[in-house]
Short mmCIF file of C-alpha atoms in Angstrom, two decimals:
data_model
loop_
_atom_site.label_atom_id
_atom_site.label_comp_id
_atom_site.label_asym_id
_atom_site.label_seq_id
_atom_site.Cartn_x
_atom_site.Cartn_y
_atom_site.Cartn_z
CA MET A 1201 73.81 -83.59 -17.86
CA VAL A 1202 72.20 -81.92 -14.86
CA LYS A 1203 71.30 -78.88 -16.90
CA GLN A 1204 69.58 -81.08 -19.43
CA ASN A 1205 67.46 -82.68 -16.72
CA ILE A 1206 66.38 -79.25 -15.42
CA ASP A 1207 65.37 -78.10 -18.86
CA THR A 1208 63.36 -81.22 -19.39
CA SER A 1209 61.48 -80.67 -16.11
CA SER A 1210 60.64 -77.11 -17.18
CA GLN A 1211 59.29 -78.37 -20.47
CA ASN A 1212 57.16 -80.96 -18.67
CA HIS A 1213 55.77 -78.22 -16.41
CA GLU A 1214 54.75 -76.01 -19.35
CA SER A 1215 52.98 -78.99 -20.94
CA LEU A 1216 50.47 -79.23 -17.97
CA PRO A 1217 46.87 -79.00 -19.03
CA ASN A 1218 45.74 -75.37 -19.55
CA ASN A 1219 42.58 -75.64 -21.59
CA PRO A 1220 40.81 -72.26 -21.53
CA SER A 1221 37.58 -73.80 -22.82
CA ILE A 1222 37.28 -75.99 -19.71
CA ALA A 1223 37.94 -73.06 -17.34
CA SER A 1224 35.40 -70.85 -19.05
CA GLY A 1225 32.86 -73.64 -18.97
CA LEU A 1226 32.87 -73.94 -15.20
CA ASP A 1227 29.69 -72.54 -13.61
CA LEU A 1228 29.53 -70.52 -10.38
CA ASP A 1229 29.09 -73.53 -8.12
CA ASP A 1230 32.09 -75.29 -9.67
CA ARG A 1231 34.25 -72.20 -9.26
CA LYS A 1232 33.09 -71.82 -5.63
CA GLN A 1233 33.95 -75.46 -4.85
CA LEU A 1234 37.31 -75.04 -6.58
CA SER A 1235 38.16 -72.00 -4.44
CA LEU A 1236 37.03 -73.75 -1.24
CA GLN A 1237 39.14 -76.81 -2.08
CA ALA A 1238 42.17 -74.62 -2.64
CA LEU A 1239 41.59 -72.64 0.57
CA ARG A 1240 41.55 -75.82 2.65
CA ARG A 1241 45.27 -76.34 1.74
CA VAL A 1242 44.82 -80.13 1.89
CA GLU A 1243 46.16 -80.70 -1.62
CA PRO A 1244 48.76 -78.76 -3.58
CA ILE A 1245 47.49 -76.15 -6.03
CA ALA A 1246 49.16 -77.96 -8.91
CA GLN A 1247 47.32 -81.17 -8.07
CA ILE A 1248 43.97 -79.36 -7.82
CA ALA A 1249 44.59 -77.71 -11.19
CA GLN A 1250 45.46 -81.05 -12.73
CA GLN A 1251 42.29 -82.65 -11.33
CA LYS A 1252 40.08 -79.92 -12.77
CA ASP A 1253 42.09 -79.74 -15.98
CA VAL A 1254 42.73 -76.00 -15.54
CA SER A 1255 45.82 -73.90 -15.03
CA ARG A 1256 47.25 -73.00 -11.65
CA LYS A 1257 46.77 -69.33 -12.54
CA PHE A 1258 43.03 -69.88 -12.86
CA VAL A 1259 42.96 -71.63 -9.45
CA TYR A 1260 44.84 -68.73 -7.86
CA GLN A 1261 42.32 -66.31 -9.41
CA GLN A 1262 39.40 -68.15 -7.78
CA VAL A 1263 41.23 -68.24 -4.45
CA ALA A 1264 41.77 -64.47 -4.68
CA LYS A 1265 38.06 -63.89 -5.32
CA ALA A 1266 37.05 -66.03 -2.37
CA THR A 1267 39.59 -64.31 -0.15
CA ARG A 1268 38.25 -60.86 -1.07
CA ALA A 1269 34.71 -62.00 -0.33
CA ILE A 1270 35.73 -63.33 3.09
CA ASP A 1271 37.62 -60.13 3.90
CA LYS A 1272 34.61 -58.03 2.92
CA ALA A 1273 32.28 -60.14 5.04
CA PHE A 1274 34.40 -59.65 8.15
CA GLN A 1275 35.36 -56.05 7.44
CA THR A 1276 34.05 -53.49 9.99
CA VAL A 1277 32.33 -50.54 8.27
CA PRO A 1278 31.80 -47.21 10.15
CA LYS A 1279 28.17 -46.69 11.10
CA ASP A 1280 27.88 -43.49 9.10
CA GLN A 1281 28.93 -45.43 5.96
CA GLU A 1282 26.53 -48.32 6.33
CA VAL A 1283 23.92 -48.66 3.60
CA LEU A 1284 20.58 -48.03 5.31
CA PHE A 1285 18.35 -48.88 2.35
CA HIS A 1286 18.33 -48.82 -1.43
CA LEU A 1287 16.26 -46.28 -3.34
CA PRO A 1288 15.04 -47.12 -6.85
CA VAL A 1289 15.48 -43.85 -8.73
CA THR A 1290 12.98 -43.75 -11.57
CA LYS A 1291 11.72 -40.89 -13.72
CA GLN A 1292 8.55 -40.78 -11.65
CA TRP A 1293 10.64 -40.51 -8.48
CA ILE A 1294 12.63 -37.66 -10.09
CA HIS A 1295 9.33 -35.85 -10.78
CA GLN A 1296 8.28 -36.26 -7.15
CA PHE A 1297 11.68 -35.03 -6.00
CA VAL A 1298 11.32 -31.90 -8.15
CA LEU A 1299 7.88 -31.14 -6.70
CA GLY A 1300 9.11 -31.80 -3.18
CA GLN A 1301 12.06 -29.43 -3.58
CA VAL A 1302 9.88 -26.68 -5.06
CA LEU A 1303 7.03 -26.98 -2.52
CA TYR A 1304 8.67 -28.37 0.62
CA GLY A 1305 12.11 -26.79 0.18
CA HIS A 1306 11.06 -23.52 -1.53
CA SER A 1307 13.86 -24.16 -4.04
CA SER A 1308 14.34 -22.40 -7.34
CA PHE A 1309 14.48 -24.44 -10.55
CA ARG A 1310 18.23 -24.00 -10.81
CA ALA A 1311 18.69 -25.12 -7.20
CA VAL A 1312 16.79 -28.33 -7.98
CA LEU A 1313 19.12 -29.00 -10.90
CA GLU A 1314 22.16 -28.40 -8.72
CA ILE A 1315 20.93 -30.80 -6.04
CA LEU A 1316 20.28 -33.52 -8.61
CA ASN A 1317 23.67 -32.98 -10.26
CA ASN A 1318 25.75 -32.89 -7.08
CA LEU A 1319 23.99 -35.34 -4.77
CA PHE A 1320 22.54 -37.87 -7.22
CA ASP A 1321 24.95 -37.44 -10.15
CA TYR A 1322 21.87 -37.03 -12.34
CA HIS A 1323 22.40 -34.73 -15.32
CA ASP A 1324 19.48 -35.72 -17.58
CA LEU A 1325 17.16 -32.89 -16.49
CA SER A 1326 16.92 -29.34 -17.80
CA LEU A 1327 15.13 -26.19 -16.72
CA GLY A 1328 12.53 -26.84 -19.40
CA SER A 1329 11.91 -30.32 -18.02
CA ILE A 1330 11.36 -28.94 -14.52
CA TYR A 1331 8.95 -26.36 -15.94
CA ASN A 1332 7.01 -29.14 -17.70
CA ILE A 1333 6.83 -31.18 -14.47
CA ILE A 1334 5.41 -28.18 -12.61
CA GLN A 1335 2.92 -27.43 -15.38
CA GLU A 1336 1.68 -31.01 -15.38
CA ALA A 1337 1.13 -30.83 -11.63
CA ILE A 1338 -0.65 -27.47 -12.02
CA LEU A 1339 -3.22 -28.98 -14.39
CA ARG A 1340 -4.00 -31.81 -11.97
CA ALA A 1341 -4.08 -29.50 -8.95
CA GLY A 1342 -6.50 -27.11 -10.63
CA ASP A 1343 -9.00 -29.90 -11.19
CA LEU A 1344 -8.64 -31.16 -7.62
CA ASN A 1345 -9.19 -27.68 -6.16
CA ASP A 1346 -12.65 -27.56 -7.71
CA VAL A 1347 -13.72 -30.82 -6.06
CA ILE A 1348 -13.73 -29.51 -2.47
CA ASP A 1349 -17.13 -28.45 -1.15
CA ILE A 1350 -16.72 -25.00 0.42
CA SER A 1351 -20.38 -24.47 1.27
CA ARG A 1352 -19.80 -25.48 4.92
CA ILE A 1353 -17.44 -22.54 5.55
CA ARG A 1354 -19.17 -19.99 7.78
CA VAL A 1355 -16.54 -17.34 8.59
CA GLY A 1356 -13.84 -16.18 6.20
CA ALA A 1357 -10.72 -14.05 6.63
CA HIS A 1358 -9.68 -11.86 3.70
CA ASP A 1359 -6.51 -9.93 2.98
CA GLU A 1360 -4.05 -9.16 0.20
CA ILE A 1361 -0.29 -9.62 -0.14
CA TYR A 1362 1.80 -7.78 -2.72
CA GLN A 1363 4.29 -9.48 -5.01
CA ALA A 1364 6.38 -7.36 -7.39
CA GLY A 1365 3.86 -4.55 -7.06
CA LYS A 1366 0.86 -6.74 -7.83
CA PRO A 1367 -1.73 -7.76 -5.22
CA VAL A 1368 -2.46 -11.41 -4.45
CA LEU A 1369 -5.97 -11.73 -3.02
CA VAL A 1370 -6.30 -14.28 -0.21
CA GLY A 1371 -9.36 -15.81 1.45
CA MET A 1372 -9.38 -18.48 4.19
CA ASP A 1373 -11.70 -20.36 6.50
CA VAL A 1374 -10.87 -19.25 10.05
CA VAL A 1375 -11.78 -22.66 11.51
CA SER A 1376 -10.09 -25.17 9.21
CA THR A 1377 -7.56 -22.71 7.68
CA TYR A 1378 -8.66 -23.93 4.23
CA CYS A 1379 -7.63 -21.42 1.55
CA TYR A 1380 -10.47 -20.90 -0.92
CA LEU A 1381 -9.07 -17.83 -2.68
CA LEU A 1382 -5.53 -17.23 -3.94
CA ALA A 1383 -5.43 -15.06 -7.05
CA ILE A 1384 -3.10 -12.43 -8.47
CA GLU A 1385 -4.48 -9.23 -10.00
CA ASP A 1386 -3.10 -6.11 -11.66
CA HIS A 1387 -4.87 -3.79 -9.24
CA CYS A 1388 -6.39 -4.07 -5.77
CA ASP A 1389 -9.73 -2.35 -6.19
CA GLU A 1390 -13.44 -2.91 -5.70
CA THR A 1391 -13.83 -4.66 -9.04
CA SER A 1392 -11.01 -7.16 -8.49
CA TRP A 1393 -12.37 -8.23 -5.13
CA GLY A 1394 -15.98 -8.17 -6.27
CA VAL A 1395 -15.40 -10.45 -9.26
CA HIS A 1396 -13.61 -13.11 -7.21
CA LEU A 1397 -16.19 -12.99 -4.43
CA LEU A 1398 -19.00 -13.45 -6.97
CA ASP A 1399 -17.16 -16.47 -8.41
CA LEU A 1400 -16.88 -17.93 -4.92
CA ASN A 1401 -20.58 -17.35 -4.44
CA ASP A 1402 -21.25 -19.40 -7.57
CA GLN A 1403 -19.07 -22.19 -6.12
CA GLY A 1404 -21.35 -22.41 -3.09
CA LEU A 1405 -19.53 -20.19 -0.58
CA LEU A 1406 -22.15 -18.59 1.70
CA LEU A 1407 -20.53 -16.91 4.70
CA ASP A 1408 -22.16 -15.58 7.84
CA TYR A 1409 -19.56 -12.82 8.04
CA THR A 1410 -15.96 -12.04 7.16
CA ILE A 1411 -13.01 -10.58 9.06
CA ALA A 1412 -10.62 -8.13 7.42
CA ASP A 1413 -8.39 -5.17 8.12
CA GLY A 1414 -9.33 -1.62 7.21
CA GLY A 1415 -8.65 -2.01 3.47
CA LEU A 1416 -11.17 0.13 1.58
CA ALA A 1417 -10.98 -1.84 -1.68
CA LEU A 1418 -11.64 -5.13 0.08
CA ARG A 1419 -14.66 -3.79 1.95
CA ALA A 1420 -16.04 -2.04 -1.11
CA GLY A 1421 -15.71 -5.21 -3.20
CA GLN A 1422 -17.46 -7.30 -0.55
CA LYS A 1423 -20.25 -4.76 -0.22
CA ALA A 1424 -20.78 -4.78 -3.99
CA ALA A 1425 -20.69 -8.59 -4.29
CA TRP A 1426 -22.09 -9.68 -0.92
CA GLY A 1427 -24.09 -6.74 0.31
CA HIS A 1428 -25.84 -8.88 2.93
CA VAL A 1429 -22.62 -10.29 4.46
CA PRO A 1430 -21.12 -8.11 7.25
CA CYS A 1431 -17.38 -7.49 7.40
CA HIS A 1432 -15.96 -7.40 10.93
CA SER A 1433 -12.82 -5.42 11.63
CA ASP A 1434 -9.67 -7.23 12.58
CA VAL A 1435 -8.93 -6.74 16.28
CA PHE A 1436 -5.27 -7.69 15.86
CA HIS A 1437 -4.35 -4.59 13.85
CA ALA A 1438 -6.08 -2.25 16.30
CA GLU A 1439 -4.31 -3.80 19.29
CA LYS A 1440 -1.00 -3.84 17.43
CA SER A 1441 -1.28 -0.12 16.62
CA LEU A 1442 -2.07 0.75 20.22
CA LYS A 1443 0.81 -1.32 21.58
CA GLU A 1444 3.21 0.30 19.12
CA VAL A 1445 2.18 3.73 20.45
CA VAL A 1446 2.70 2.51 24.03
CA SER A 1447 6.17 1.26 23.12
CA PHE A 1448 7.04 4.55 21.40
CA LEU A 1449 5.89 6.67 24.34
CA ALA A 1450 7.77 4.46 26.81
CA HIS A 1451 10.92 4.85 24.74
CA ARG A 1452 10.44 8.61 24.62
CA ALA A 1453 9.94 8.73 28.39
CA ARG A 1454 13.17 6.78 28.93
CA GLY A 1455 14.93 9.27 26.66
CA CYS A 1456 13.62 12.18 28.72
CA THR A 1457 14.83 10.50 31.90
CA THR A 1458 18.28 9.96 30.41
CA ALA A 1459 18.46 13.61 29.33
CA ARG A 1460 17.38 14.83 32.75
CA LYS A 1461 20.02 12.71 34.50
CA LYS A 1462 22.70 14.01 32.19
CA ILE A 1463 21.77 17.62 32.92
CA GLU A 1464 21.67 16.87 36.66
CA ARG A 1465 25.21 15.51 36.57
CA LYS A 1466 26.41 18.64 34.82
CA HIS A 1467 24.53 20.78 37.34
CA GLU A 1468 26.17 18.95 40.25
CA ASP A 1469 29.61 19.41 38.70
CA LEU A 1470 28.99 23.16 38.47
CA GLU A 1471 27.89 23.30 42.10
CA ARG A 1472 31.06 21.54 43.26
CA SER A 1473 33.20 23.95 41.26
CA CYS A 1474 31.29 26.96 42.72
CA LYS A 1475 30.48 28.25 39.26
CA PRO A 1476 27.30 30.19 38.44
CA GLN A 1477 24.11 28.16 38.28
CA THR A 1478 23.67 28.41 34.52
CA LEU A 1479 21.78 25.10 34.15
CA SER A 1480 19.00 25.63 36.69
CA ARG A 1481 16.43 26.70 34.13
CA THR A 1482 17.43 23.91 31.71
CA LEU A 1483 17.17 21.37 34.50
CA ASN A 1484 13.68 22.53 35.44
CA ILE A 1485 12.55 22.25 31.82
CA ALA A 1486 14.03 18.74 31.57
CA ARG A 1487 12.20 17.65 34.73
CA GLN A 1488 8.92 19.02 33.41
CA GLU A 1489 9.38 17.21 30.09
CA GLU A 1490 10.20 14.00 31.93
CA ASP A 1491 7.11 14.26 34.16
CA LYS A 1492 4.90 14.93 31.16
CA ALA A 1493 6.40 12.06 29.15
CA LEU A 1494 6.04 9.61 32.03
CA THR A 1495 2.46 10.70 32.71
CA VAL A 1496 1.36 10.42 29.09
CA ALA A 1497 3.14 7.06 28.64
CA LEU A 1498 1.50 5.66 31.78
CA ASP A 1499 -1.95 6.97 30.83
CA VAL A 1500 -1.80 5.57 27.31
CA ARG A 1501 -0.54 2.23 28.61
CA ILE A 1502 -3.46 1.96 31.05
CA LEU A 1503 -5.97 2.97 28.37
CA THR A 1504 -4.49 0.40 25.99
CA GLN A 1505 -4.77 -2.32 28.63
CA TRP A 1506 -8.44 -1.46 29.15
CA MET A 1507 -9.06 -1.56 25.42
CA CYS A 1508 -7.30 -4.89 24.88
CA GLN A 1509 -8.27 -6.71 28.08
CA ASP A 1510 -11.78 -5.40 28.75
CA VAL A 1511 -13.26 -4.04 25.52
CA LEU A 1512 -11.80 -6.12 22.69
CA ALA A 1513 -11.35 -9.36 24.64
CA VAL A 1514 -13.85 -12.19 24.25
CA ALA A 1515 -14.41 -12.42 27.99
CA GLY A 1516 -16.10 -9.17 28.83
CA PRO A 1517 -19.37 -7.31 29.52
CA ARG A 1518 -22.29 -6.80 27.20
CA LEU A 1519 -22.12 -4.72 24.05
CA ALA A 1520 -23.60 -1.54 25.57
CA GLU A 1521 -21.04 -1.49 28.38
CA ARG A 1522 -18.19 -2.16 25.97
CA GLN A 1523 -19.33 0.69 23.74
CA LYS A 1524 -19.35 3.15 26.66
CA LEU A 1525 -15.87 2.10 27.78
CA TYR A 1526 -14.67 2.16 24.16
CA ASP A 1527 -15.89 5.74 23.68
CA PHE A 1528 -14.34 6.81 27.00
CA ILE A 1529 -10.95 5.39 25.99
CA VAL A 1530 -11.09 7.10 22.59
CA VAL A 1531 -11.92 10.47 24.20
CA GLU A 1532 -9.05 10.11 26.68
CA LEU A 1533 -6.62 9.22 23.91
CA GLU A 1534 -7.85 12.13 21.83
CA GLN A 1535 -7.05 14.54 24.67
CA ARG A 1536 -3.41 13.43 24.49
CA ILE A 1537 -2.98 13.71 20.73
CA ASP A 1538 -1.11 17.00 20.94
CA TYR A 1539 1.75 15.37 22.82
CA CYS A 1540 2.32 12.76 20.06
CA SER A 1541 0.10 13.68 17.11
CA HIS A 1542 2.01 11.72 14.45
CA ARG A 1543 1.53 8.49 16.44
CA LEU A 1544 -1.69 8.92 18.36
CA GLY A 1545 -3.57 10.79 15.64
CA PRO A 1546 -3.91 7.91 13.11
CA VAL A 1547 -4.73 5.41 15.86
CA VAL A 1548 -7.49 7.60 17.34
CA ARG A 1549 -9.01 8.21 13.89
CA MET A 1550 -9.00 4.48 13.19
CA LEU A 1551 -10.66 3.70 16.51
CA LYS A 1552 -13.34 6.37 15.98
CA ASN A 1553 -14.19 5.14 12.48
CA HIS A 1554 -14.27 1.39 13.19
CA ARG A 1555 -15.92 1.06 16.60
CA ASP A 1556 -18.97 -0.89 15.42
CA ASN A 1557 -16.90 -3.19 13.20
CA LEU A 1558 -14.34 -3.87 15.94
CA LEU A 1559 -17.10 -4.77 18.40
CA ALA A 1560 -19.14 -6.78 15.91
CA PHE A 1561 -17.93 -10.06 17.42
CA VAL A 1562 -19.76 -9.20 20.66
CA SER A 1563 -23.12 -9.60 18.93
CA VAL A 1564 -22.11 -13.06 17.71
CA LEU A 1565 -21.02 -13.98 21.24
CA HIS A 1566 -24.28 -12.65 22.66
CA GLU A 1567 -26.32 -14.88 20.33
CA LYS A 1568 -24.37 -17.98 21.33
CA LEU A 1569 -24.65 -17.18 25.04
CA THR A 1570 -28.40 -16.69 24.59
CA ASP A 1571 -28.64 -20.17 23.06
CA ILE A 1572 -26.81 -21.62 26.09
CA ALA A 1573 -29.15 -19.82 28.50
CA ASP A 1574 -32.22 -21.11 26.64
CA SER A 1575 -30.93 -24.69 26.47
CA PHE A 1576 -30.25 -24.83 30.23
CA GLY A 1577 -33.23 -22.73 31.26
CA VAL A 1578 -31.20 -20.18 33.22
CA PRO A 1579 -31.09 -16.36 33.05
CA LEU A 1580 -28.89 -14.84 30.37
CA THR A 1581 -27.25 -12.66 33.01
CA ALA A 1582 -25.92 -15.77 34.75
CA VAL A 1583 -24.39 -17.12 31.54
CA GLN A 1584 -22.95 -13.67 30.81
CA ALA A 1585 -21.41 -13.66 34.30
CA VAL A 1586 -19.74 -17.01 33.56
CA CYS A 1587 -18.26 -15.46 30.41
CA GLU A 1588 -16.98 -12.43 32.31
CA LEU A 1589 -15.49 -14.77 34.91
CA GLU A 1590 -12.91 -15.92 32.33
CA GLY A 1591 -11.59 -12.39 32.11
CA LEU A 1592 -10.32 -12.62 35.69
CA ALA A 1593 -7.04 -14.19 36.75
CA PRO A 1594 -7.58 -17.50 38.62
CA GLN A 1595 -4.91 -16.48 41.13
CA THR A 1596 -7.01 -13.60 42.47
CA PRO A 1597 -9.55 -13.92 45.33
CA VAL A 1598 -12.19 -12.15 43.21
CA TYR A 1599 -12.18 -15.03 40.72
CA TRP A 1600 -12.99 -17.63 43.38
CA GLN A 1601 -15.53 -15.40 45.10
CA ARG A 1602 -17.49 -14.97 41.89
CA THR A 1603 -17.10 -18.66 41.08
CA ALA A 1604 -18.66 -19.56 44.43
CA GLN A 1605 -21.53 -17.15 43.81
CA LEU A 1606 -22.24 -18.64 40.38
CA GLN A 1607 -22.04 -22.19 41.73
CA THR A 1608 -24.60 -21.27 44.38
CA MET A 1609 -26.85 -19.70 41.74
CA LEU A 1610 -26.56 -22.39 39.02
CA LYS A 1611 -25.99 -25.40 41.34
CA HIS A 1612 -25.28 -28.62 39.43
CA LYS A 1613 -25.62 -26.85 36.07
CA PHE A 1614 -22.58 -24.64 36.66
CA TYR A 1615 -19.95 -27.08 35.40
CA ARG A 1616 -21.81 -27.91 32.18
CA ILE A 1617 -22.60 -24.24 31.49
CA HIS A 1618 -18.99 -23.34 32.17
CA GLN A 1619 -17.78 -25.89 29.63
CA GLU A 1620 -20.30 -24.70 27.04
CA VAL A 1621 -19.23 -21.09 27.54
CA LEU A 1622 -15.55 -21.99 27.16
CA ALA A 1623 -16.31 -23.87 23.95
CA VAL A 1624 -18.28 -20.91 22.56
CA MET A 1625 -15.56 -18.42 23.48
CA SER A 1626 -12.92 -20.49 21.70
CA GLN A 1627 -15.05 -20.41 18.53
CA ILE A 1628 -15.44 -16.62 18.36
CA PRO A 1629 -12.91 -15.32 15.79
CA ARG A 1630 -11.93 -11.70 16.27
CA ALA A 1631 -8.90 -11.37 14.02
CA SER A 1632 -7.72 -12.30 10.54
CA SER A 1633 -4.40 -13.48 11.94
CA ILE A 1634 -4.91 -16.85 10.24
CA VAL A 1635 -4.65 -15.20 6.84
CA GLU A 1636 -1.69 -13.11 8.02
CA ASN A 1637 0.03 -16.38 8.89
CA LEU A 1638 -0.64 -17.70 5.39
CA ASN A 1639 0.76 -14.50 3.88
CA SER A 1640 3.99 -15.00 5.80
CA ARG A 1641 4.28 -18.54 4.42
CA LEU A 1642 3.51 -17.37 0.89
CA ARG A 1643 6.41 -14.92 0.98
CA ASN A 1644 8.80 -17.87 1.20
CA TYR A 1645 7.55 -18.96 -2.22
CA PHE A 1646 7.21 -15.52 -3.78
CA PHE A 1647 10.66 -14.11 -3.04
CA LEU A 1648 12.29 -16.46 -5.57
CA ARG A 1649 9.99 -15.39 -8.40
CA HIS A 1650 9.34 -11.88 -9.64
CA HIS A 1651 6.49 -13.08 -11.83
CA ILE A 1652 3.88 -15.58 -10.70
CA GLY A 1653 0.76 -16.74 -12.50
CA HIS A 1654 -2.63 -18.13 -11.63
CA GLY A 1655 -1.43 -21.68 -12.35
CA TYR A 1656 1.40 -21.53 -9.86
CA LEU A 1657 -0.99 -20.13 -7.24
CA ASP A 1658 -3.42 -22.99 -7.94
CA LEU A 1659 -0.63 -25.48 -7.22
CA LEU A 1660 0.35 -23.63 -4.05
CA ARG A 1661 -3.25 -23.55 -2.87
CA PHE A 1662 -3.63 -27.29 -3.49
CA PHE A 1663 -0.38 -28.07 -1.69
CA LEU A 1664 -1.10 -25.90 1.37
CA ASN A 1665 -4.67 -27.22 1.65
CA HIS A 1666 -3.62 -30.88 1.50
CA ARG A 1667 -0.42 -30.77 3.51
CA PRO A 1668 -0.94 -31.99 7.13
CA PHE A 1669 -0.02 -29.74 10.02
CA LEU A 1670 3.16 -30.98 11.73
CA ARG A 1671 2.42 -28.86 14.81
CA SER A 1672 -0.26 -26.45 15.95
CA ASP A 1673 -1.46 -24.60 19.04
CA ARG A 1674 -4.72 -26.47 18.57
CA PRO A 1675 -4.21 -30.21 19.12
CA GLU A 1676 -7.14 -31.13 16.87
CA ARG A 1677 -5.25 -29.78 13.86
CA VAL A 1678 -2.01 -31.74 14.31
CA GLY A 1679 -1.57 -34.43 11.67
CA LYS A 1680 -4.53 -33.21 9.60
CA SER A 1681 -4.66 -31.01 6.53
CA PRO A 1682 -6.96 -28.00 6.09
CA ALA A 1683 -8.99 -29.97 3.52
CA GLU A 1684 -9.42 -32.81 6.00
CA LEU A 1685 -10.45 -30.40 8.76
CA LEU A 1686 -12.98 -28.77 6.45
CA THR A 1687 -14.59 -31.90 5.01
CA GLY A 1688 -14.09 -34.24 7.96
CA GLN A 1689 -12.80 -36.91 5.56
CA SER A 1690 -9.27 -38.20 5.16
CA HIS A 1691 -7.54 -38.08 1.79
CA ALA A 1692 -4.46 -39.57 0.16
CA HIS A 1693 -1.06 -37.94 0.21
CA TRP A 1694 -0.94 -34.89 -2.03
CA LEU A 1695 1.65 -36.57 -4.30
CA GLU A 1696 -0.61 -39.58 -4.71
CA MET A 1697 -3.52 -37.27 -5.46
CA LEU A 1698 -1.44 -35.86 -8.30
CA GLY A 1699 -1.05 -39.36 -9.73
CA TYR A 1700 2.35 -40.40 -8.33
CA THR A 1701 3.28 -43.59 -6.47
CA ARG A 1702 5.30 -42.76 -3.40
CA PHE A 1703 8.36 -44.78 -2.36
CA HIS A 1704 7.94 -46.98 0.73
CA ARG A 1705 10.75 -48.86 2.43
CA ASN A 1706 10.27 -52.61 2.74
#
């Protein structure tokens, strides 16, 4: 009889309402209220299920969902796993990412694919798609390159860089660092340079003068295309060659000293052992070689210092005095060629052949100093003395003695003239180092590609001209692009100029 009662209770339990249509019809608010009612534990689950006409299993499911939500809300997540912001990845964003990796990151096409596959789990891009993205950007960049007005450029720096045996011709504005020429050719000759320079002339480029190294093809092409535009020699290469000779001679002198000491130690050992003096003659020869090496190394170092600090420096005497000192230094170096002909010979020949071009910047400086003298109504010699004053070290008594003399001579005009002279001196370019810097940056893009075309160079030129400087030795350049420095007008981000909408966090 008891068993029968138990069975009957089980049957009554299974007959509780369990209408799936009612449970599925509950909206989110109803389910939330149901879970909250169950969590309060005021009424039994069976009673709550009966009130809502649903099964207890359904009520337990809602309670489980609410419990998981509460646990997640109070769960402590490590800081490095917190979601900082959400990024909407669209096809346009993928295109911008590809351009950023190629231009910012110097990545190859396959590296871009690998980054997208491994970090973004994005596999819907192929090498052909990346090529098409780059080509689309090249077309837009080529049109934007032609918009910039380059007629305000006054001094240009020219050079060439070789990629896979082919020359890439480079031309830049020394003031704004704007690159107005970046073209690959089959040969580096007079014709290649001349054609590009004539094209630049048609685009409005009218330079006062250019700065270049001793490349014969470059100078011949400029003479053929711009016969009236002088080409100044790059001071950097001349100073670099001289300093390399000084370093070589100093190293040789140290080697002679080491050899002499070694022979002396052997000679002393023989004396202590009372053996015949067989090394006396060798020791004398070693001492003579050491004296000669030290003398030549010291002489060449002093001559190099005169050339770099007095002749080729901006702060210095007039052109005639520089020419006399220049010739004296060349003659003195020539007298020492026999000691190191393979090193000194090429340097002396270069200095003899390029004296006027290396000192061409002095004439430009003289004109600007003359303008200062005329504007202040003072003798040119006084302004020239202010310029020469900057060649002295401020820590020396001579500097302050000459400063006092000039202050007495120029009176209240001294400070203003001094500032004008400093400004002029900072604007006298003597080297094409700015284009050498660009060449070093271009190599980071070229080493991944054995073959480059004009289109890729157009894109590189656009990117480098419209990318702001993150840092610079000149504060006025920081945060501005070469195009902005050239035109004096701000422009949009280079991605936006190419037609893209950049992502911005809310």
